[in-house]
Amino acid sequence: MNRFLAMETLRKWVPLLVLAGLCLFFTAMNPHFLTLRNFARIAISSSPALMVAIGVMFVILMGSIDLSMEGTVAVCAVLFALTLNALGGSIAGRGWVAIPVALFAGAVMGAVNGLVHVRLRIPSFMASLSLGFIGIGLSLLITGGDRILIDDPLFRSLLTVRVGGFPLMMYAALACLLVAWFIQDHTTTGRNFYAVGGGEELARASGLNVGRLRIIGFVLAGIFYALGAIFAVARLGIAETETGRNFMFMSITSVVVGGTALRGGEGGVWNTLIGVLIVNVIGNGMVVIGLADYFQDGVLGLLVITAVWLSTDRRSLSFVK
Amino acid sequence: MFELQNIEKRYTGVHVLKGVDFRIDDGEIIGLVGENGAGKSTLMKIIYGAVQQDGGTIQVDGETVTFRTPRDAMKMGVGMVYQEQSLIPNLTVMENIFLGFEKPFVRFGAIRWKKMAEAARVQLAKVGLDIDPATITSRLTFAQRQLVELAKVLALEERVEGKLVILLDEPTSVLSRDEIELLFSVVRALRRRASFIFVSHRLDEILALSDRIYVLKDGAVVDVMTAKDASIATIQKEMVGRDISNEYYREDRQIPYDENKVLLELDHVGVAGRGNDVSLRLHAGEVLALVGVEGSGREPILRTIFGMLRPDRGTLRIRGKPVRSFSPSHSVAHGIGYIPRERKIEGIASGMNVFENMTLSQMKNYTKGSVLNISAERKLAREWIGKLSIKVPSEYADCGNLSGGNQQKVVLAKWRSGGSDIILLDHPTRGLDIGAKEDVYAMIRDMSADGVGIILIADTLEEAIGLSHTIAVIKDGDIKKWFNCQPGAKPSLYNLIQHMV
Amino acid sequence: MSFIRKYIEQQTINRRNLLLMSAYGLCGAAVTSAMKPYAAKAASSDPQIAWSYRDRTNPYWNAIVSGGNAFVQSLGKPERALINLINEGSSEKSLSDIQSLLSRYGSNVALAVDPNDMPNCRPVVEAVSKAQAYASTIWNKTDDLHPWDFGDHYVSHMTWSDVGPSEQTARVLFDAMGGKGGVVHLGGITSNNPAIERLAGFRNALKAYPNIELLAVQAADWDTQKANQVMSGFLTRYGDAIKGVHCASDTMAYGVIEALRAEGIENMPIVSYDGNPQAVDLVTKGKILATVFTNPYWAGGITASLAYYAATGVFKPSSEPKEHREFYGPTTLVTTKDARDFKVKYIDTNPNYDWKKFWALSGGQIQYK
């Protein structure tokens, strides 16, 4: 029994140990890995991914899944850039309106997603996947396949201005992370996500309005996707349909690697932070140690499987199919 | 003859079995009883090969054998009928019976279904079950599935020499009284083919079926009695190690309820889709037991009261006010608490800790502008942990890891601390050991004394009689008979049963 | 995990096609139905013109179709007279769409087509030839298949060789670096033919510059974000040793520029490929030193034109020399010197091409290795 408890405690720390192990490994292979400048680079690539991963994490906590992030990010990024450019091209002027516009667009996409899932009783997997398609199509329709450039130096200062060696973007992302943590640990909504994930029947029997909660979860996810979109635009200065690309794989992998259970009810923002860092450290580290590119996909896959294997409790996974 | 000698088992420091001797003769039915944690399941696992003993020997007909896997045990004629139904619901009956033993029916790599069906019919005949072997298992009733499981184990007969030993782990838990009788008659008729080890929490069933009874306590056999010399009281005394029967249901603490204060009233309510007509009144301090056979319609009544089902007609009044919108959230807001039968599914959120579980239904009391006041939540949890003597390391303990009794206490604390004064209890003592049951009974009396109205679906008839002020006998969804249960004037089992069936 | 990524990639592509299909497919259907009575009285002197291609989300194919439209308009027809057959990246769909087109209009078809993959080219041209219709192909064709083996009905094939132009951009880059220092190459999806050719051209140029040190070659899958991440990694690994960046596409160059901007590096020599309008803009600003323009607009128009005028009998393919049946498409190097002029001429407006000068921009007969 004691050994069991010890394993249990250890398992909680596995993602962090994996992250530390990876950092040690890459540093041993190439000492340049362990430099402030490189960590800043990892921080830049992690910031948008972290927002999207936190968004989908809320949905996964409830035991649902959201696959609409690529579409939602594309729509939010494009709307953000269009609004910004239409209102003078600088967030110093009226252009700041672009930020609430993007967040609102994300929330609307999330609400539609949640309503379709809950009211029409379509599995979240299908509902969100389809909504993702619609989002991609919508952003294509808006842009006609073009790229929208953002040249506002103030907005791009998220990337270019550094404090303590790290870009402003990272501090903004950390602030959003704290907000997410507060929602998760200190609000009714956050608590209820865990309850729904831990047992939907129980949540219902405790008098919770599960349908409404699910919709709230998707809305929240949508807002975080929009944040991810804004950071992604800040990072590249380009908004286009392709801005959403790869976020599905990246975010869900990060959530799972961080130790949040896909069946719901377990995990949280800190797990997600670690997961995002693991995935991005792997991505950065493989280039830094000069691994041949035809190996990289395979190695990424292996590392992800290993991380999931180490960090999940297989006693309760009998239902995995 | 099957014999265990001086069996020892430790799990990382915990001494689970301490030198257990166990013997079963051909054609004998052995009852195995003990509290939760006494070592029953470990002993069973050793017998059917799922776990290996650290010390001691297993002998079949005088020869020492080793079981590395359940399949080894099967080869020696030891089969298990699982408590959790082990049939795969989307396969046919015959596929389930011969699962893993399809070889004799395979020719050129293809299964000959006709031959398998014939063989399955032979097995089903042994348990007196007349169904098409090609039926999909999920279409069967629980009782039929139990018999199919038995038939599956009996199929071992053709494959092994000598007699079978069959373990029955809580086979009656999902069956109605009639079905239990049917199962027992089948088991008795099968004596000449096999001997049985029968494990159950229901001591009356143990007494009715077994020849000899082994009582386990703290990993050791404390007594072996012959069934005709034993009684429920003596077995209980052996299991718990003290005399408990007198004060069991705390009848001394049953006080009259407040007749003037009606908490809940059902006025000619028709439960959805059942076409019945239920009227009842629940008063402050009253324990009202709904009694009936499995499937008689007790649960739908509870679920209607809790707002999970919408009644077809009639009026439901809470404290005199008619209910118009039916949803659990509405009911919770009006002071109704529901303690469901499936504790793991509807009672406890595993993965969430004690205080999170307790405040789940009443979070608005612990939030300000939807921001949680965690220190107040923890204070509440500590208070109730003390009040109900819940055994947990701290309020941060994961409820999924607690024992059944402690989980039940957390669920009760959840509703009581939220100020619910109408509590619906569905099998609140199911699967609890005697000590934990007593705690639950004490809590019911406490709530009753505080003026809480309780509707109870009890685990056994004795429990219903012992605990309640009023009993409603339900049959086919309707209340057939009311009994008044004042201490000293309680109805007998016989009184109830004749209205139930 | 790579198969999952591949699957997701596939899905991303498919869903995009799906959506565009629903949009363009509807238009196509409307067009074909509108054409019906028109078709009935059409003589072989006025064949149906069709373009079969992958999809329109990609700027490249968008430009191809714009060229096709321009050609149709040059005949005095409305834009919708061009039938769009979108194959969504499926050879089966490509072939079956063409077959249904042929079964409706018979020999009265002038088809421009990218057969999607090399093996699909033969069944397509065989079907066209059997129906006595006319087809011109671009990009995908096996080396053993030649238009002159089909008489008149397989009119022509055009493709591009990226080796030479890529070598030119590399030379521009190396010269800008002063002929010495470390260089990195960001390539496309490793198995893509253009990625292979562009890398080969880059390596050819390296031979002539002994003091240029090749630090690393890494695939960034034509993707801006991936290129951004790869470039960050390179900066950690090689730091100041990187004196120049060779990108196999414009899209990847954008990611590289942003990765450098994040580090405050503004004047790193970079070259790219494809000649996208935005990249040309960056060339005028000197952010990119050179890119290569393949003129898809002209290619889209001239391929349709070849099939059309062969069908109407303006020229007889079988009496044309081989270099008029199989030829390379145009490639134009755009550098900081000529970018402004180039932009005015090709990007801001499309030149008014004479669609009857079929081989005006040809890069010579295709050579097989």
Coordinates of C-alpha atoms in Angstrom, one line a residue, chain A residues 80-81 83-99 148-161 168 230 233-238, chain C residues 258 261:
Chain A
F80 CA -7.8 40.4 -35.4
A81 CA -5.5 41.4 -38.2
T83 CA -9.7 44.8 -37.6
L84 CA -6.4 46.1 -36.5
N85 CA -5.5 47.2 -40.0
A86 CA -8.9 48.7 -40.7
L87 CA -8.8 50.8 -37.5
G88 CA -5.5 52.5 -38.3
G89 CA -3.1 49.6 -38.0
S90 CA -1.8 50.4 -34.5
I91 CA -3.0 49.2 -31.1
A92 CA -1.9 52.5 -29.8
G93 CA -4.8 54.1 -31.6
R94 CA -8.3 52.7 -32.1
G95 CA -6.7 49.4 -33.2
W96 CA -6.8 48.0 -29.7
V97 CA -10.4 47.2 -30.4
A98 CA -9.0 44.3 -32.5
I99 CA -8.2 42.5 -29.3
I148 CA -2.5 39.8 -43.8
L149 CA 0.6 41.6 -42.6
I150 CA 0.8 43.3 -39.2
D151 CA 3.5 46.0 -39.0
D152 CA 2.4 47.8 -35.9
P153 CA 5.7 48.2 -33.9
L154 CA 3.8 48.5 -30.7
F155 CA 2.0 45.2 -31.2
R156 CA 5.1 43.5 -32.5
S157 CA 6.9 44.7 -29.3
L158 CA 5.4 41.6 -27.8
L159 CA 8.1 39.8 -29.8
T160 CA 10.8 42.4 -30.1
V161 CA 11.0 44.1 -26.7
L168 CA 7.1 40.6 -23.5
I230 CA -3.1 36.9 -31.1
V233 CA 0.2 36.8 -35.1
A234 CA 2.5 38.7 -32.8
R235 CA 5.1 36.0 -33.3
L236 CA 5.1 36.0 -37.1
G237 CA 3.5 39.3 -38.0
I238 CA 1.3 37.4 -40.4
Chain C
E258 CA 10.6 36.8 -38.0
R261 CA 13.7 39.9 -36.0

